[in-house]
Structure formats: C-alpha cells, structure tokens
GROMACS .gro file of C-alpha atoms in nm:
model
  188
    1MET     CA    1  -1.263  -4.240   0.667
    2GLN     CA    2  -1.002  -4.079   0.580
    3ASP     CA    3  -0.978  -3.705   0.711
    4SER     CA    4  -1.034  -3.404   0.440
    5ILE     CA    5  -0.781  -3.199   0.299
    6LEU     CA    6  -0.873  -2.910   0.615
    7GLN     CA    7  -0.835  -3.179   0.898
    8ARG     CA    8  -0.500  -3.304   0.745
    9VAL     CA    9  -0.388  -2.884   0.741
   10ALA     CA   10  -0.514  -2.841   1.058
   11GLN     CA   11  -0.316  -3.122   1.230
   12GLY     CA   12   0.009  -3.019   1.043
   13ASP     CA   13   0.035  -3.234   0.768
   14GLY     CA   14   0.294  -3.079   0.529
   15LYS     CA   15   0.145  -3.259   0.229
   16ALA     CA   16  -0.168  -3.087   0.290
   17VAL     CA   17  -0.097  -2.793   0.215
   18ASP     CA   18   0.051  -2.886  -0.119
   19ASP     CA   19  -0.222  -3.136  -0.192
   20CYS     CA   20  -0.504  -2.809  -0.105
   21LEU     CA   21  -0.323  -2.555  -0.332
   22ASP     CA   22  -0.342  -2.872  -0.628
   23GLN     CA   23  -0.771  -2.915  -0.541
   24TYR     CA   24  -0.871  -2.587  -0.497
   25GLY     CA   25  -0.629  -2.334  -0.613
   26ASN     CA   26  -0.811  -2.323  -0.981
   27LEU     CA   27  -1.077  -2.245  -0.769
   28ILE     CA   28  -0.943  -1.954  -0.564
   29TRP     CA   29  -0.752  -1.760  -0.793
   30SER     CA   30  -1.104  -1.762  -1.086
   31LEU     CA   31  -1.298  -1.659  -0.699
   32ALA     CA   32  -1.004  -1.332  -0.739
   33ARG     CA   33  -1.012  -1.309  -1.092
   34ARG     CA   34  -1.350  -1.236  -1.073
   35HIS     CA   35  -1.423  -0.977  -0.790
   36CYS     CA   36  -1.032  -0.814  -0.875
   37GLY     CA   37  -0.918  -0.517  -1.048
   38THR     CA   38  -0.603  -0.587  -1.177
   39GLN     CA   39  -0.369  -0.927  -1.129
   40ASP     CA   40  -0.165  -0.813  -0.895
   41ASP     CA   41  -0.465  -0.801  -0.607
   42ALA     CA   42  -0.564  -1.126  -0.731
   43GLU     CA   43  -0.258  -1.257  -0.634
   44ASP     CA   44  -0.220  -1.096  -0.315
   45ALA     CA   45  -0.579  -1.202  -0.231
   46VAL     CA   46  -0.502  -1.557  -0.325
   47GLN     CA   47  -0.247  -1.537  -0.139
   48GLU     CA   48  -0.461  -1.397   0.181
   49ILE     CA   49  -0.694  -1.683   0.133
   50PHE     CA   50  -0.482  -1.947   0.127
   51ILE     CA   51  -0.331  -1.826   0.496
   52ASP     CA   52  -0.685  -1.738   0.627
   53LEU     CA   53  -0.791  -2.140   0.511
   54TRP     CA   54  -0.447  -2.211   0.665
   55LYS     CA   55  -0.601  -2.063   1.007
   56SER     CA   56  -0.889  -2.168   0.980
   57ALA     CA   57  -0.823  -2.541   0.876
   58ASP     CA   58  -0.941  -2.653   1.243
   59ARG     CA   59  -1.287  -2.503   1.275
   60PHE     CA   60  -1.375  -2.671   0.878
   61ASP     CA   61  -1.683  -2.952   1.022
   62PRO     CA   62  -1.754  -3.161   0.756
   63THR     CA   63  -2.090  -3.238   0.952
   64LYS     CA   64  -2.206  -2.868   0.860
   65ALA     CA   65  -2.049  -2.800   0.504
   66SER     CA   66  -1.893  -2.992   0.258
   67GLU     CA   67  -1.464  -2.868   0.256
   68VAL     CA   68  -1.541  -2.683  -0.109
   69THR     CA   69  -1.846  -2.494   0.040
   70PHE     CA   70  -1.620  -2.397   0.338
   71ILE     CA   71  -1.321  -2.280   0.142
   72CYS     CA   72  -1.547  -2.155  -0.050
   73MET     CA   73  -1.703  -1.894   0.231
   74ILE     CA   74  -1.418  -1.819   0.343
   75ALA     CA   75  -1.315  -1.661   0.017
   76ARG     CA   76  -1.553  -1.485  -0.027
   77ARG     CA   77  -1.501  -1.276   0.317
   78ARG     CA   78  -1.187  -1.249   0.244
   79LEU     CA   79  -1.305  -1.095  -0.134
   80ILE     CA   80  -1.568  -0.890   0.040
   81ASP     CA   81  -1.333  -0.772   0.326
   82ARG     CA   82  -1.070  -0.655   0.056
   83ARG     CA   83  -1.366  -0.493  -0.158
   84ARG     CA   84  -1.460  -0.271   0.149
   85TYR     CA   85  -1.113  -0.219   0.227
   86ILE     CA   86  -1.023  -0.076  -0.155
   87ILE     CA   87  -1.333   0.108  -0.095
   88ARG     CA   88  -1.279   0.284   0.209
   89ARG     CA   89  -0.915   0.383   0.150
   90PRO     CA   90  -0.837   0.699   0.037
   91GLN     CA   91  -0.685   0.761  -0.253
   92THR     CA   92  -0.374   0.921  -0.307
   93GLU     CA   93  -0.246   1.114  -0.584
   94SER     CA   94   0.143   1.154  -0.593
   95LEU     CA   95   0.315   1.507  -0.514
   96VAL     CA   96   0.649   1.406  -0.805
   97SER     CA   97   0.594   1.385  -1.171
   98GLU     CA   98   0.761   1.042  -1.281
   99GLU     CA   99   1.032   1.290  -1.356
  100GLY     CA  100   1.090   1.365  -0.993
  101GLU     CA  101   0.903   1.702  -1.005
  102LEU     CA  102   0.758   1.842  -0.791
  103ARG     CA  103   0.376   1.915  -0.903
  104ASP     CA  104   0.111   2.185  -0.855
  105VAL     CA  105  -0.129   2.080  -0.639
  106GLU     CA  106  -0.382   2.292  -0.825
  107ASP     CA  107  -0.364   2.024  -1.054
  108PHE     CA  108  -0.558   1.753  -0.829
  109GLY     CA  109  -0.891   1.710  -0.874
  110ALA     CA  110  -0.985   1.770  -0.463
  111ASN     CA  111  -1.278   1.882  -0.271
  112GLN     CA  112  -1.151   1.907   0.039
  113ALA     CA  113  -1.023   2.319   0.044
  114GLU     CA  114  -0.819   2.311   0.382
  115VAL     CA  115  -0.624   1.980   0.272
  116LEU     CA  116  -0.537   2.158  -0.050
  117ALA     CA  117  -0.435   2.472   0.040
  118GLU     CA  118  -0.269   2.274   0.295
  119ALA     CA  119  -0.057   2.100   0.047
  120ALA     CA  120  -0.038   2.419  -0.146
  121LEU     CA  121   0.142   2.575   0.103
  122ALA     CA  122   0.384   2.304   0.126
  123SER     CA  123   0.418   2.268  -0.219
  124ARG     CA  124   0.526   2.604  -0.200
  125ALA     CA  125   0.733   2.580   0.089
  126LEU     CA  126   0.966   2.267  -0.071
  127ARG     CA  127   1.007   2.537  -0.369
  128LEU     CA  128   1.193   2.754  -0.204
  129LEU     CA  129   1.440   2.535  -0.031
  130ASP     CA  130   1.784   2.500  -0.235
  131GLU     CA  131   1.763   2.331  -0.518
  132LYS     CA  132   1.943   1.980  -0.367
  133GLU     CA  133   1.832   1.983   0.025
  134ARG     CA  134   1.490   1.977  -0.183
  135LYS     CA  135   1.565   1.671  -0.427
  136VAL     CA  136   1.682   1.485  -0.120
  137ILE     CA  137   1.418   1.529   0.030
  138LEU     CA  138   1.225   1.457  -0.264
  139MET     CA  139   1.413   1.158  -0.254
  140SER     CA  140   1.297   1.047   0.069
  141ALA     CA  141   0.956   1.140   0.101
  142TYR     CA  142   0.809   1.098  -0.209
  143GLN     CA  143   1.008   0.762  -0.381
  144GLY     CA  144   1.122   0.597  -0.081
  145MET     CA  145   1.456   0.625  -0.079
  146SER     CA  146   1.655   0.511   0.205
  147HIS     CA  147   1.985   0.803   0.309
  148GLY     CA  148   2.197   0.556   0.186
  149GLN     CA  149   2.046   0.510  -0.162
  150ILE     CA  150   2.014   0.846  -0.188
  151ALA     CA  151   2.362   0.927  -0.085
  152LYS     CA  152   2.488   0.678  -0.403
  153LYS     CA  153   2.224   0.786  -0.651
  154THR     CA  154   2.375   1.177  -0.631
  155GLY     CA  155   2.744   1.055  -0.519
  156LEU     CA  156   2.714   1.358  -0.233
  157PRO     CA  157   2.809   1.164   0.142
  158LEU     CA  158   2.627   1.018   0.359
  159GLY     CA  159   2.589   1.238   0.625
  160THR     CA  160   2.582   1.567   0.344
  161VAL     CA  161   2.201   1.383   0.266
  162LYS     CA  162   2.149   1.374   0.598
  163THR     CA  163   2.194   1.722   0.678
  164TYR     CA  164   2.032   1.886   0.345
  165ILE     CA  165   1.728   1.654   0.425
  166ARG     CA  166   1.699   1.734   0.794
  167ARG     CA  167   1.840   2.138   0.767
  168GLY     CA  168   1.525   2.157   0.453
  169LEU     CA  169   1.273   1.984   0.683
  170MET     CA  170   1.358   2.232   0.954
  171ARG     CA  171   1.291   2.534   0.685
  172VAL     CA  172   1.033   2.399   0.561
  173LYS     CA  173   0.881   2.381   0.946
  174ASP     CA  174   0.951   2.702   1.011
  175MET     CA  175   0.813   2.849   0.694
  176LEU     CA  176   0.467   2.680   0.770
  177HIS     CA  177   0.477   2.807   1.124
  178GLY     CA  178   0.540   3.111   1.050
  179ASP     CA  179   0.435   3.399   0.874
  180PRO     CA  180   0.156   3.214   0.627
  181ARG     CA  181   0.096   3.555   0.378
  182VAL     CA  182   0.499   3.442   0.321
  183LEU     CA  183   0.404   3.135   0.131
  184GLN     CA  184   0.054   3.267   0.059
  185GLY     CA  185   0.189   3.544  -0.163
  186LEU     CA  186   0.431   3.259  -0.351
  187SER     CA  187   0.345   3.169  -0.702
  188ALA     CA  188   0.260   2.876  -0.685
   0.00000   0.00000   0.00000
C-alpha cells in the first residue's frame, strides 16, 4: 500500500509537498475565501494552513480519518483561530492623515475617555514641536520609516534626523510629564 501524501510529507519527501499543494490547494483556497474578509487575509490564511499541515503531517492516521478530512479539520481550526484573533485584536486608527498631517484626536469615535484624553494631550504636545522635529517623528513613528529613509527623503543629514527625533521625543515627554494645564489650555 502506498503512503498518503501527508505520510510522505511527514517522512520529508519534497515531492509530497508539491503533491499536497496540487491535490488540496483549491480546497484550502475555497475554505479560506469563504471564511476571510479580504483577499490578503485569505492568502495569509492559506499559507498558515499549509504550514500547519507540514507541522501536523506526522499526526495523520489513516485508520482514524481520511486525508481530506484531516486536512479540512486543520484548515477549519486555523480559520477559527484567525477569526478569534481578529475579533480580539484592538482596532486602531492612525493619528496621521493620508497627507501626513496630524489628525485631531477628537475625530475618532473612541469610547474610552481616558485613552482619548491622553491621545489628545500627546497630539497637542506634538503640535508644539518645531516643524522639522514633528515631521521626522511622524515619519518615524507613524510611517515606519527608518532614520536612513527619513534622511534620504528629507535631504537632512542622518545625524540631524536622529537629533531631531531624540530632542523632539524628549520635549514631548517633558510636556506630558510636566504641568498638564499647559497642554490642556491649547486648542486641539
């Protein structure tokens, strides 16, 4: 009797991985598309499912279930885990608009007054910074750019970018830990 695809995967047969993708790829893809909200999410889910299959292949027992049943069970569990993760993951919105401008925190529909108040104070503190400091901090913190990328984009020397970020963050920290009335008295 010939070993199943998953048994061959468990034995390290490289061809079995390709066979598994060919044999079950469409099935996994259709399950993922049905359970995921976006194309990107479905693609990520398919990758996770196949990785989980490779890791779980040695647990497959043809006397307990068919190969397709085992694969569907792994896929179903992974998709449920993904859905639970997405539901539990806090929803976030950027404080920076698409144009790179700092947004008013009051525009957010936040339910938590404390978080909103702290974000409003931080937003105001950032607005008090020198334009150059604020710009490089926003590029770093909100756009995820490295110091080198910021230097290249702005034309500033790398050391200057690092200095602006360090000084700007220190000033924001000082403002936030200082007298809160200074920041609360400013308009948003």
